[in-house]
mmCIF file of C-alpha atoms and ligand atoms in Angstrom:
data_model
loop_
_atom_site.group_PDB
_atom_site.id
_atom_site.type_symbol
_atom_site.label_atom_id
_atom_site.label_comp_id
_atom_site.label_asym_id
_atom_site.label_seq_id
_atom_site.Cartn_x
_atom_site.Cartn_y
_atom_site.Cartn_z
ATOM 1 C CA MET A 30 -90.817 218.297 -62.626
ATOM 2 C CA SER A 31 -90.450 221.863 -62.799
ATOM 3 C CA ALA A 32 -88.003 223.882 -60.933
ATOM 4 C CA ILE A 33 -90.370 226.748 -61.341
ATOM 5 C CA LEU A 34 -91.954 228.034 -57.709
ATOM 6 C CA ASN A 35 -95.799 226.604 -57.784
ATOM 7 C CA THR A 36 -97.206 230.147 -57.852
ATOM 8 C CA TYR A 37 -98.991 229.889 -60.895
ATOM 9 C CA ASN A 38 -101.853 227.096 -62.192
ATOM 10 C CA ARG A 39 -100.121 227.184 -65.884
ATOM 11 C CA LYS A 40 -101.980 225.551 -68.560
ATOM 12 C CA LYS A 41 -99.806 222.838 -70.347
ATOM 13 C CA ILE A 42 -99.363 224.965 -73.429
ATOM 14 C CA SER A 43 -95.958 226.764 -74.430
ATOM 15 C CA PHE A 44 -95.125 228.747 -77.661
ATOM 16 C CA LYS A 45 -92.609 228.833 -80.160
ATOM 17 C CA ARG A 46 -93.548 232.309 -81.305
ATOM 18 C CA GLY A 47 -95.782 234.540 -81.999
ATOM 19 C CA LYS A 48 -96.573 236.977 -85.138
ATOM 20 C CA GLY A 49 -99.318 239.726 -84.322
ATOM 21 C CA SER A 50 -102.603 238.329 -82.885
ATOM 22 C CA PHE A 51 -101.566 234.931 -83.719
ATOM 23 C CA LEU A 52 -99.134 232.363 -80.929
ATOM 24 C CA TYR A 53 -97.820 228.901 -82.686
ATOM 25 C CA ALA A 54 -97.579 226.671 -79.883
ATOM 26 C CA SER A 55 -95.233 223.749 -79.463
ATOM 27 C CA ASN A 56 -97.555 221.123 -80.045
ATOM 28 C CA GLY A 57 -97.802 222.889 -84.075
ATOM 29 C CA LYS A 58 -101.551 224.316 -82.966
ATOM 30 C CA LYS A 59 -101.880 228.015 -83.933
ATOM 31 C CA TYR A 60 -103.863 230.407 -81.803
ATOM 32 C CA LEU A 61 -105.908 233.470 -81.754
ATOM 33 C CA ASP A 62 -104.193 235.257 -78.870
ATOM 34 C CA PHE A 63 -106.972 237.360 -76.915
ATOM 35 C CA VAL A 64 -104.694 237.365 -73.767
ATOM 36 C CA GLN A 65 -101.619 238.996 -75.182
ATOM 37 C CA GLY A 66 -99.350 238.968 -71.955
ATOM 38 C CA ILE A 67 -102.635 240.273 -70.139
ATOM 39 C CA ALA A 68 -103.075 243.907 -72.449
ATOM 40 C CA VAL A 69 -99.023 244.332 -72.739
ATOM 41 C CA ASN A 70 -98.589 243.295 -76.015
ATOM 42 C CA CYS A 71 -100.286 246.406 -77.276
ATOM 43 C CA LEU A 72 -99.177 245.752 -80.993
ATOM 44 C CA GLY A 73 -99.447 242.142 -80.839
ATOM 45 C CA HIS A 74 -96.519 239.498 -80.780
ATOM 46 C CA SER A 75 -93.286 240.306 -82.677
ATOM 47 C CA ASN A 76 -93.921 243.781 -84.212
ATOM 48 C CA ASN A 77 -91.488 244.816 -87.067
ATOM 49 C CA TYR A 78 -91.664 248.349 -85.855
ATOM 50 C CA LEU A 79 -90.914 247.499 -82.058
ATOM 51 C CA ASN A 80 -88.153 244.857 -83.084
ATOM 52 C CA ARG A 81 -86.257 247.184 -85.241
ATOM 53 C CA ALA A 82 -86.148 249.773 -82.396
ATOM 54 C CA ILE A 83 -84.983 247.524 -79.708
ATOM 55 C CA GLN A 84 -82.289 245.842 -82.381
ATOM 56 C CA LYS A 85 -81.304 249.435 -83.032
ATOM 57 C CA GLN A 86 -81.253 250.415 -79.710
ATOM 58 C CA SER A 87 -79.276 246.906 -78.278
ATOM 59 C CA LYS A 88 -76.584 247.776 -80.632
ATOM 60 C CA LYS A 89 -75.773 251.045 -78.998
ATOM 61 C CA LEU A 90 -76.252 251.049 -75.420
ATOM 62 C CA TRP A 91 -78.575 248.877 -72.939
ATOM 63 C CA HIS A 92 -78.518 250.043 -69.688
ATOM 64 C CA VAL A 93 -76.877 253.187 -67.658
ATOM 65 C CA SER A 94 -77.781 254.031 -64.067
ATOM 66 C CA ASN A 95 -80.203 256.965 -63.463
ATOM 67 C CA ALA A 96 -77.408 258.601 -61.826
ATOM 68 C CA PHE A 97 -76.432 259.890 -65.513
ATOM 69 C CA VAL A 98 -78.933 261.513 -67.831
ATOM 70 C CA ILE A 99 -80.154 259.278 -70.131
ATOM 71 C CA PRO A 100 -81.558 260.720 -73.261
ATOM 72 C CA GLU A 101 -84.309 258.143 -74.258
ATOM 73 C CA GLN A 102 -85.936 258.481 -70.704
ATOM 74 C CA GLU A 103 -86.027 262.230 -71.267
ATOM 75 C CA LYS A 104 -87.676 262.032 -74.983
ATOM 76 C CA LEU A 105 -90.241 259.351 -73.613
ATOM 77 C CA ALA A 106 -90.852 261.661 -70.504
ATOM 78 C CA LYS A 107 -91.698 264.446 -72.899
ATOM 79 C CA ARG A 108 -93.921 262.900 -75.199
ATOM 80 C CA LEU A 109 -95.680 261.480 -72.049
ATOM 81 C CA LYS A 110 -96.277 264.680 -70.601
ATOM 82 C CA GLN A 111 -97.187 266.290 -74.188
ATOM 83 C CA LYS A 112 -99.823 263.969 -74.243
ATOM 84 C CA THR A 113 -101.381 263.766 -70.913
ATOM 85 C CA PHE A 114 -102.259 265.613 -67.968
ATOM 86 C CA ALA A 115 -98.507 265.015 -66.498
ATOM 87 C CA ASP A 116 -96.002 267.637 -65.820
ATOM 88 C CA TYR A 117 -93.434 265.094 -64.642
ATOM 89 C CA ILE A 118 -93.055 261.237 -65.284
ATOM 90 C CA SER A 119 -90.931 258.629 -63.166
ATOM 91 C CA PHE A 120 -89.711 255.302 -64.623
ATOM 92 C CA GLN A 121 -90.359 252.031 -63.284
ATOM 93 C CA ASN A 122 -90.155 248.375 -64.277
ATOM 94 C CA SER A 123 -93.679 246.973 -63.574
ATOM 95 C CA GLY A 124 -97.097 247.750 -62.837
ATOM 96 C CA ALA A 125 -96.874 247.290 -59.006
ATOM 97 C CA GLU A 126 -93.796 249.172 -58.827
ATOM 98 C CA ALA A 127 -95.738 252.211 -60.501
ATOM 99 C CA THR A 128 -98.918 251.648 -58.062
ATOM 100 C CA GLU A 129 -96.640 251.451 -54.982
ATOM 101 C CA ALA A 130 -94.695 254.585 -56.213
ATOM 102 C CA SER A 131 -97.677 256.598 -56.633
ATOM 103 C CA ILE A 132 -98.791 255.480 -52.685
ATOM 104 C CA LYS A 133 -95.168 257.059 -51.785
ATOM 105 C CA PHE A 134 -95.424 260.480 -54.012
ATOM 106 C CA ALA A 135 -98.955 260.891 -52.572
ATOM 107 C CA ARG A 136 -97.936 260.681 -48.887
ATOM 108 C CA ARG A 137 -94.594 262.397 -49.490
ATOM 109 C CA TYR A 138 -96.633 265.421 -51.011
ATOM 110 C CA PHE A 139 -98.463 266.118 -47.667
ATOM 111 C CA TYR A 140 -95.411 265.249 -45.696
ATOM 112 C CA SER A 141 -93.853 268.073 -47.585
ATOM 113 C CA LYS A 142 -96.271 270.304 -46.605
ATOM 114 C CA GLY A 143 -95.923 269.608 -42.991
ATOM 115 C CA LYS A 144 -99.095 267.455 -42.552
ATOM 116 C CA LYS A 145 -96.892 264.358 -41.419
ATOM 117 C CA LYS A 146 -100.204 262.318 -40.423
ATOM 118 C CA LYS A 147 -102.185 262.753 -43.724
ATOM 119 C CA ASN A 148 -100.690 259.451 -45.139
ATOM 120 C CA ARG A 149 -103.559 257.049 -45.726
ATOM 121 C CA ILE A 150 -105.078 255.662 -49.390
ATOM 122 C CA LEU A 151 -108.415 254.996 -49.775
ATOM 123 C CA CYS A 152 -109.177 251.971 -52.219
ATOM 124 C CA ILE A 153 -111.655 249.651 -53.659
ATOM 125 C CA ASN A 154 -112.342 246.685 -51.958
ATOM 126 C CA ASN A 155 -111.061 243.592 -53.986
ATOM 127 C CA SER A 156 -109.226 245.808 -56.764
ATOM 128 C CA PHE A 157 -105.644 244.744 -57.607
ATOM 129 C CA HIS A 158 -103.124 247.156 -57.628
ATOM 130 C CA GLY A 159 -100.128 244.663 -57.744
ATOM 131 C CA ARG A 160 -98.416 241.948 -55.577
ATOM 132 C CA THR A 161 -96.166 243.972 -53.347
ATOM 133 C CA LEU A 162 -96.771 243.749 -50.141
ATOM 134 C CA ALA A 163 -98.039 247.385 -49.857
ATOM 135 C CA THR A 164 -100.130 246.956 -52.954
ATOM 136 C CA ILE A 165 -101.644 243.641 -52.123
ATOM 137 C CA PHE A 166 -103.219 245.610 -48.663
ATOM 138 C CA ALA A 167 -104.249 248.309 -50.610
ATOM 139 C CA SER A 168 -106.465 245.915 -53.442
ATOM 140 C CA ASN A 169 -107.547 244.393 -49.574
ATOM 141 C CA SER A 170 -108.551 241.065 -51.273
ATOM 142 C CA LYS A 171 -108.425 237.678 -48.702
ATOM 143 C CA LYS A 172 -106.704 235.521 -51.869
ATOM 144 C CA MET A 173 -103.844 238.072 -52.041
ATOM 145 C CA THR A 174 -103.198 238.849 -48.440
ATOM 146 C CA GLU A 175 -103.941 235.596 -46.666
ATOM 147 C CA GLY A 176 -100.453 234.226 -44.946
ATOM 148 C CA PHE A 177 -98.790 237.362 -45.575
ATOM 149 C CA TYR A 178 -99.802 239.680 -42.422
ATOM 150 C CA PRO A 179 -98.683 241.512 -40.885
ATOM 151 C CA LYS A 180 -100.512 243.769 -42.536
ATOM 152 C CA VAL A 181 -99.046 247.087 -44.368
ATOM 153 C CA ASP A 182 -101.019 249.722 -42.704
ATOM 154 C CA GLY A 183 -102.289 253.093 -43.885
ATOM 155 C CA PHE A 184 -105.089 251.813 -46.498
ATOM 156 C CA ASP A 185 -108.795 252.078 -45.956
ATOM 157 C CA HIS A 186 -111.462 250.285 -48.234
ATOM 158 C CA PHE A 187 -114.731 251.217 -49.765
ATOM 159 C CA ASN A 188 -116.833 248.964 -51.833
ATOM 160 C CA PHE A 189 -117.643 249.341 -55.506
ATOM 161 C CA GLY A 190 -120.253 251.759 -56.467
ATOM 162 C CA ASP A 191 -120.681 252.623 -53.054
ATOM 163 C CA HIS A 192 -120.738 256.384 -53.237
ATOM 164 C CA LYS A 193 -122.195 256.993 -49.494
ATOM 165 C CA GLY A 194 -119.515 254.395 -48.209
ATOM 166 C CA LEU A 195 -116.534 256.214 -49.835
ATOM 167 C CA GLU A 196 -117.440 259.800 -48.736
ATOM 168 C CA ARG A 197 -117.848 257.961 -45.103
ATOM 169 C CA SER A 198 -114.377 256.569 -45.388
ATOM 170 C CA ILE A 199 -112.690 259.951 -45.832
ATOM 171 C CA ASN A 200 -111.131 261.604 -43.142
ATOM 172 C CA SER A 201 -108.528 263.980 -41.812
ATOM 173 C CA ARG A 202 -105.942 261.430 -42.628
ATOM 174 C CA THR A 203 -106.847 260.578 -45.947
ATOM 175 C CA ALA A 204 -104.045 261.529 -48.086
ATOM 176 C CA ALA A 205 -105.596 260.150 -51.602
ATOM 177 C CA ILE A 206 -108.163 258.319 -53.223
ATOM 178 C CA MET A 207 -106.617 255.357 -55.676
ATOM 179 C CA VAL A 208 -108.830 253.639 -57.986
ATOM 180 C CA GLU A 209 -108.178 251.941 -61.275
ATOM 181 C CA THR A 210 -110.311 253.676 -63.896
ATOM 182 C CA ILE A 211 -111.692 250.325 -65.251
ATOM 183 C CA LEU A 212 -110.944 247.564 -62.967
ATOM 184 C CA GLY A 213 -109.336 244.961 -64.883
ATOM 185 C CA GLU A 214 -108.677 241.673 -62.773
ATOM 186 C CA GLY A 215 -111.537 242.756 -60.754
ATOM 187 C CA GLY A 216 -113.752 241.975 -63.845
ATOM 188 C CA ILE A 217 -113.451 244.435 -66.253
ATOM 189 C CA LYS A 218 -115.886 246.818 -64.268
ATOM 190 C CA VAL A 219 -115.964 250.208 -65.605
ATOM 191 C CA ILE A 220 -116.222 253.226 -63.274
ATOM 192 C CA PRO A 221 -118.872 255.520 -65.069
ATOM 193 C CA GLU A 222 -118.007 258.738 -66.543
ATOM 194 C CA PHE A 223 -120.145 260.481 -64.392
ATOM 195 C CA CYS A 224 -118.998 258.979 -61.466
ATOM 196 C CA LEU A 225 -115.037 260.057 -62.594
ATOM 197 C CA LYS A 226 -116.055 263.488 -62.565
ATOM 198 C CA GLU A 227 -117.802 263.355 -58.798
ATOM 199 C CA LEU A 228 -114.817 261.409 -57.642
ATOM 200 C CA ARG A 229 -112.664 264.307 -58.943
ATOM 201 C CA LYS A 230 -114.972 267.122 -57.671
ATOM 202 C CA LEU A 231 -114.945 265.095 -54.438
ATOM 203 C CA CYS A 232 -111.154 265.069 -54.072
ATOM 204 C CA ASN A 233 -111.225 268.984 -54.596
ATOM 205 C CA LYS A 234 -113.592 269.423 -52.033
ATOM 206 C CA LYS A 235 -111.679 267.345 -49.409
ATOM 207 C CA LYS A 236 -108.281 268.604 -50.792
ATOM 208 C CA ILE A 237 -106.567 265.111 -51.283
ATOM 209 C CA LEU A 238 -104.923 263.658 -54.253
ATOM 210 C CA LEU A 239 -106.741 261.384 -56.919
ATOM 211 C CA ILE A 240 -104.648 258.163 -58.499
ATOM 212 C CA LEU A 241 -106.077 256.374 -60.885
ATOM 213 C CA ASP A 242 -104.285 253.219 -61.459
ATOM 214 C CA GLU A 243 -104.372 253.032 -65.368
ATOM 215 C CA VAL A 244 -101.871 249.941 -65.555
ATOM 216 C CA GLN A 245 -104.245 247.884 -67.454
ATOM 217 C CA CYS A 246 -106.725 250.329 -68.734
ATOM 218 C CA GLY A 247 -104.412 252.662 -70.174
ATOM 219 C CA VAL A 248 -101.921 253.327 -73.066
ATOM 220 C CA GLY A 249 -104.723 253.190 -75.877
ATOM 221 C CA ARG A 250 -106.634 249.933 -74.280
ATOM 222 C CA SER A 251 -110.022 252.001 -73.825
ATOM 223 C CA GLY A 252 -109.455 253.940 -77.246
ATOM 224 C CA LYS A 253 -108.202 257.016 -75.663
ATOM 225 C CA PHE A 254 -104.468 257.140 -74.537
ATOM 226 C CA LEU A 255 -105.534 257.289 -70.792
ATOM 227 C CA ALA A 256 -108.797 255.851 -69.712
ATOM 228 C CA PHE A 257 -110.006 258.748 -67.641
ATOM 229 C CA GLU A 258 -110.025 261.063 -71.030
ATOM 230 C CA HIS A 259 -113.115 260.049 -71.626
ATOM 231 C CA ALA A 260 -114.454 261.770 -68.283
ATOM 232 C CA LYS A 261 -112.635 264.983 -69.520
ATOM 233 C CA ILE A 262 -110.956 264.964 -66.118
ATOM 234 C CA LYS A 263 -107.330 265.387 -64.755
ATOM 235 C CA PRO A 264 -106.222 262.829 -62.258
ATOM 236 C CA ASP A 265 -103.340 263.912 -59.802
ATOM 237 C CA ILE A 266 -101.118 260.730 -59.977
ATOM 238 C CA VAL A 267 -101.533 257.816 -62.872
ATOM 239 C CA PRO A 268 -99.255 254.552 -62.839
ATOM 240 C CA ILE A 269 -99.021 253.052 -66.115
ATOM 241 C CA ALA A 270 -97.207 250.110 -67.397
ATOM 242 C CA LYS A 271 -98.836 246.884 -68.953
ATOM 243 C CA GLY A 272 -99.210 248.203 -72.631
ATOM 244 C CA ILE A 273 -96.255 251.110 -72.401
ATOM 245 C CA GLY A 274 -93.380 248.969 -73.565
ATOM 246 C CA GLY A 275 -95.082 246.754 -76.100
ATOM 247 C CA GLY A 276 -94.182 243.483 -74.150
ATOM 248 C CA PHE A 277 -90.485 245.343 -73.059
ATOM 249 C CA PRO A 278 -90.922 245.478 -68.934
ATOM 250 C CA VAL A 279 -91.589 249.181 -68.396
ATOM 251 C CA GLY A 280 -93.741 251.146 -65.865
ATOM 252 C CA ALA A 281 -94.076 254.847 -64.887
ATOM 253 C CA VAL A 282 -95.939 257.130 -62.825
ATOM 254 C CA LEU A 283 -97.188 260.474 -64.099
ATOM 255 C CA VAL A 284 -97.534 263.325 -61.613
ATOM 256 C CA ASN A 285 -98.962 266.604 -62.232
ATOM 257 C CA LYS A 286 -96.799 269.679 -60.827
ATOM 258 C CA LYS A 287 -98.240 269.984 -57.539
ATOM 259 C CA VAL A 288 -97.441 266.297 -56.785
ATOM 260 C CA ALA A 289 -94.207 266.516 -57.892
ATOM 261 C CA THR A 290 -93.106 269.608 -55.494
ATOM 262 C CA GLY A 291 -93.089 266.724 -52.981
ATOM 263 C CA MET A 292 -90.039 264.890 -54.475
ATOM 264 C CA LYS A 293 -86.727 265.660 -54.635
ATOM 265 C CA PRO A 294 -83.382 263.832 -55.180
ATOM 266 C CA GLY A 295 -82.772 260.733 -53.071
ATOM 267 C CA THR A 296 -86.459 260.504 -52.075
ATOM 268 C CA HIS A 297 -87.003 257.659 -54.661
ATOM 269 C CA GLY A 298 -85.135 255.565 -57.218
ATOM 270 C CA SER A 299 -84.397 252.597 -59.264
ATOM 271 C CA THR A 300 -81.821 250.607 -60.895
ATOM 272 C CA PHE A 301 -83.309 249.400 -63.963
ATOM 273 C CA GLY A 302 -86.368 251.928 -64.260
ATOM 274 C CA GLY A 303 -86.159 253.717 -67.453
ATOM 275 C CA ASN A 304 -82.887 252.427 -68.936
ATOM 276 C CA PRO A 305 -82.222 253.203 -72.610
ATOM 277 C CA LEU A 306 -83.237 249.516 -73.759
ATOM 278 C CA ALA A 307 -87.060 249.694 -72.173
ATOM 279 C CA MET A 308 -87.262 253.325 -73.308
ATOM 280 C CA SER A 309 -86.507 252.508 -77.002
ATOM 281 C CA ALA A 310 -89.360 250.227 -76.695
ATOM 282 C CA GLY A 311 -91.739 253.055 -74.774
ATOM 283 C CA ASN A 312 -90.689 255.355 -77.624
ATOM 284 C CA ALA A 313 -91.692 252.915 -80.484
ATOM 285 C CA VAL A 314 -94.700 252.305 -78.892
ATOM 286 C CA MET A 315 -95.708 255.928 -78.552
ATOM 287 C CA ASP A 316 -94.810 256.326 -82.347
ATOM 288 C CA VAL A 317 -97.304 253.862 -83.591
ATOM 289 C CA MET A 318 -100.054 255.015 -80.810
ATOM 290 C CA PHE A 319 -100.156 258.356 -82.272
ATOM 291 C CA LYS A 320 -100.111 257.725 -85.635
ATOM 292 C CA LYS A 321 -103.282 259.227 -87.282
ATOM 293 C CA GLY A 322 -106.434 256.971 -86.623
ATOM 294 C CA PHE A 323 -104.829 254.156 -84.278
ATOM 295 C CA LEU A 324 -106.545 255.093 -81.264
ATOM 296 C CA ASN A 325 -109.699 256.058 -83.194
ATOM 297 C CA ASN A 326 -109.609 252.378 -84.844
ATOM 298 C CA VAL A 327 -109.028 250.739 -81.308
ATOM 299 C CA LYS A 328 -112.558 253.104 -80.522
ATOM 300 C CA ASN A 329 -114.294 251.311 -83.551
ATOM 301 C CA ASN A 330 -112.767 248.178 -83.348
ATOM 302 C CA GLY A 331 -113.985 247.999 -79.475
ATOM 303 C CA ARG A 332 -117.402 249.393 -80.457
ATOM 304 C CA TYR A 333 -118.044 246.902 -83.280
ATOM 305 C CA PHE A 334 -116.600 243.856 -81.096
ATOM 306 C CA ILE A 335 -118.883 244.650 -78.308
ATOM 307 C CA ARG A 336 -121.760 245.238 -80.021
ATOM 308 C CA GLU A 337 -121.661 241.715 -81.829
ATOM 309 C CA LEU A 338 -120.596 240.393 -78.449
ATOM 310 C CA ASN A 339 -123.712 241.672 -76.909
ATOM 311 C CA LYS A 340 -125.778 239.907 -79.776
ATOM 312 C CA ILE A 341 -124.083 236.277 -78.896
ATOM 313 C CA LYS A 342 -125.185 237.455 -75.146
ATOM 314 C CA ASP A 343 -128.841 237.823 -76.288
ATOM 315 C CA ARG A 344 -128.870 234.518 -78.091
ATOM 316 C CA TYR A 345 -127.383 232.676 -75.151
ATOM 317 C CA PRO A 346 -128.775 234.282 -72.211
ATOM 318 C CA ASN A 347 -128.540 231.248 -70.156
ATOM 319 C CA ILE A 348 -124.359 231.061 -70.774
ATOM 320 C CA ILE A 349 -123.466 234.927 -70.866
ATOM 321 C CA LYS A 350 -124.894 237.233 -68.355
ATOM 322 C CA GLU A 351 -123.169 240.696 -69.231
ATOM 323 C CA VAL A 352 -120.414 242.279 -71.912
ATOM 324 C CA ARG A 353 -118.360 244.773 -69.845
ATOM 325 C CA GLY A 354 -116.020 247.112 -70.924
ATOM 326 C CA LYS A 355 -114.598 249.915 -73.112
ATOM 327 C CA GLY A 356 -112.331 249.965 -76.437
ATOM 328 C CA LEU A 357 -110.434 246.813 -76.606
ATOM 329 C CA LEU A 358 -110.405 246.051 -72.476
ATOM 330 C CA ILE A 359 -113.178 243.558 -72.871
ATOM 331 C CA GLY A 360 -115.145 241.141 -70.226
ATOM 332 C CA LEU A 361 -117.747 238.529 -70.694
ATOM 333 C CA CYS A 362 -119.810 238.288 -67.360
ATOM 334 C CA LEU A 363 -120.755 234.273 -67.516
ATOM 335 C CA LYS A 364 -123.578 232.971 -65.457
ATOM 336 C CA LYS A 365 -121.406 230.174 -63.944
ATOM 337 C CA ASP A 366 -117.412 229.618 -63.168
ATOM 338 C CA GLN A 367 -115.640 230.609 -66.764
ATOM 339 C CA THR A 368 -112.992 228.000 -66.349
ATOM 340 C CA ASN A 369 -114.801 225.656 -68.500
ATOM 341 C CA PHE A 370 -115.521 228.044 -71.157
ATOM 342 C CA ILE A 371 -112.182 229.446 -71.235
ATOM 343 C CA ASN A 372 -110.808 225.730 -71.653
ATOM 344 C CA LYS A 373 -113.379 225.044 -74.948
ATOM 345 C CA LEU A 374 -112.184 228.247 -76.339
ATOM 346 C CA SER A 375 -108.904 227.171 -76.202
ATOM 347 C CA ASP A 376 -109.546 223.787 -77.651
ATOM 348 C CA ASN A 377 -111.099 225.740 -80.656
ATOM 349 C CA SER A 378 -108.005 228.028 -80.806
ATOM 350 C CA LEU A 379 -109.142 231.082 -78.972
ATOM 351 C CA LEU A 380 -106.506 232.056 -76.164
ATOM 352 C CA THR A 381 -108.487 234.174 -73.304
ATOM 353 C CA ILE A 382 -107.900 234.913 -69.490
ATOM 354 C CA ARG A 383 -109.738 234.756 -66.504
ATOM 355 C CA GLY A 384 -111.155 238.149 -64.336
ATOM 356 C CA SER A 385 -113.260 238.221 -60.755
ATOM 357 C CA GLU A 386 -117.096 237.425 -61.012
ATOM 358 C CA ASN A 387 -116.599 234.932 -63.482
ATOM 359 C CA VAL A 388 -115.441 236.870 -66.008
ATOM 360 C CA VAL A 389 -113.558 235.971 -69.556
ATOM 361 C CA ARG A 390 -111.375 238.665 -70.417
ATOM 362 C CA LEU A 391 -110.872 239.382 -74.472
ATOM 363 C CA LEU A 392 -107.823 241.505 -74.526
ATOM 364 C CA PRO A 393 -106.568 241.622 -78.382
ATOM 365 C CA PRO A 394 -104.027 243.210 -79.373
ATOM 366 C CA LEU A 395 -104.731 247.114 -80.141
ATOM 367 C CA ASN A 396 -103.679 246.970 -83.720
ATOM 368 C CA VAL A 397 -106.031 243.785 -84.340
ATOM 369 C CA THR A 398 -107.933 243.383 -87.541
ATOM 370 C CA LYS A 399 -111.469 243.346 -87.963
ATOM 371 C CA LYS A 400 -110.983 239.982 -89.646
ATOM 372 C CA GLU A 401 -109.506 238.601 -86.556
ATOM 373 C CA ILE A 402 -112.373 240.212 -84.472
ATOM 374 C CA ASN A 403 -114.567 238.446 -86.773
ATOM 375 C CA LEU A 404 -112.800 234.773 -86.401
ATOM 376 C CA ALA A 405 -113.137 235.344 -82.398
ATOM 377 C CA LEU A 406 -116.355 235.859 -82.697
ATOM 378 C CA LYS A 407 -116.844 232.988 -84.766
ATOM 379 C CA ILE A 408 -115.254 230.574 -82.140
ATOM 380 C CA LEU A 409 -117.259 232.019 -79.326
ATOM 381 C CA ASN A 410 -120.557 231.376 -81.098
ATOM 382 C CA LYS A 411 -119.352 227.743 -81.954
ATOM 383 C CA VAL A 412 -118.339 227.447 -78.276
ATOM 384 C CA CYS A 413 -121.716 228.603 -77.111
ATOM 385 C CA ASP A 414 -123.464 226.592 -79.456
ATOM 386 C CA ASN A 415 -122.079 223.455 -77.934
ATOM 387 C CA TYR A 416 -122.031 224.504 -74.370
ATOM 388 C CA LYS A 417 -124.462 222.192 -72.071
HETATM 389 C C1 LIG B 516 -101.503 244.246 -63.784
HETATM 390 C C2 LIG B 516 -101.902 245.652 -62.849
HETATM 391 C C3 LIG B 516 -101.117 245.877 -61.846
HETATM 392 C C4 LIG B 516 -99.675 245.193 -61.387
HETATM 393 O O1 LIG B 516 -98.693 245.086 -62.561
HETATM 394 P P1 LIG B 516 -97.248 244.172 -62.585
HETATM 395 O O2 LIG B 516 -96.553 244.738 -63.816
HETATM 396 O O3 LIG B 516 -97.970 242.763 -62.538
HETATM 397 O O4 LIG B 516 -96.906 244.303 -61.162
HETATM 398 C C5 LIG B 516 -101.373 246.633 -61.273
HETATM 399 N N1 LIG B 516 -102.464 247.567 -61.358
HETATM 400 C C6 LIG B 516 -103.223 247.207 -62.367
HETATM 401 C C7 LIG B 516 -104.927 247.672 -62.519
HETATM 402 C C8 LIG B 516 -103.139 246.280 -62.865
HETATM 403 O O5 LIG B 516 -103.850 245.323 -63.815
#
């Protein structure tokens, strides 16, 4: 009997080690891992460059309080600033913390302008922003909020794709709209570029802030460093997390100058956020991701993978309804419940993970090779071939 609190339906597989796109199970089996800790290990398992960076830092200094200057943190912040829309960065440890801090920053901005009642955040129904009390009520999914009332107030909702409902939901108390640029847990639903452009315009018109949750779709996953860059817009606040530490827990909130004016010493903090060891991981990920051709490679491999997956869909229209995604954030939307399909893939040594709407998520490391993608395609074909 496990002493772990029963909050996960765990698969009965465990792993001894990992290398790149592969995991080696305790039972001796080798798996092609297209989960990668749910879009976390952007450079695959046990990446040599990341290993060296963390080892080097671990011998110098692990942790100091944010009460002191942390040069490794200054360095990563400067680089994120240089590579994105952001003017300032606040480091956290996880995605939920980063989205929750984003909510705080938006509220605090209007508070500092004397608009104390302008504090509501408008979100998409059944989206995903994390598992803290505030973020589950931001997501507004019954599955996540059931049993956790009283409700954390301050969130309004509209349905994905319901433009009229969105406009109708904005009122004088709305401080920000917060959406995932690409809905991850929700089933890899891409918000089209023209919608993102309209969303920016709408926020400008209503003088409210735009928060784009890029915890899953950010950090190179979509083929650009941040997914909204495809639409050539600039949000006001962007939480990131999953990929930025390459497997080490790191979260961050990127904000523009305007939002930054609402914050001052004492208004937010974190014991662990941005410690030297975490920052050495973040800096190493940035080193690799901004090497010439890296992001282009993600884009090209993503295009290839999606094109080939569509061919499988055309061959098995009774199994696969739709291929969704951008870059290497990919979802196969099945006609029926995906549980059995995922198990069959795993039986054939390909690890994938579910998303809402019968989706099977395919999340290879960003440095996956074409050969590994072809191996995944071969397994997918085989499983479809034998699927009843
Ligand atoms: C995973 C995720 C989160 C929460 O991240 P945690 O590190 O699990 O707290 C928030 N938003 C999005 C879009 C995510 O995919």
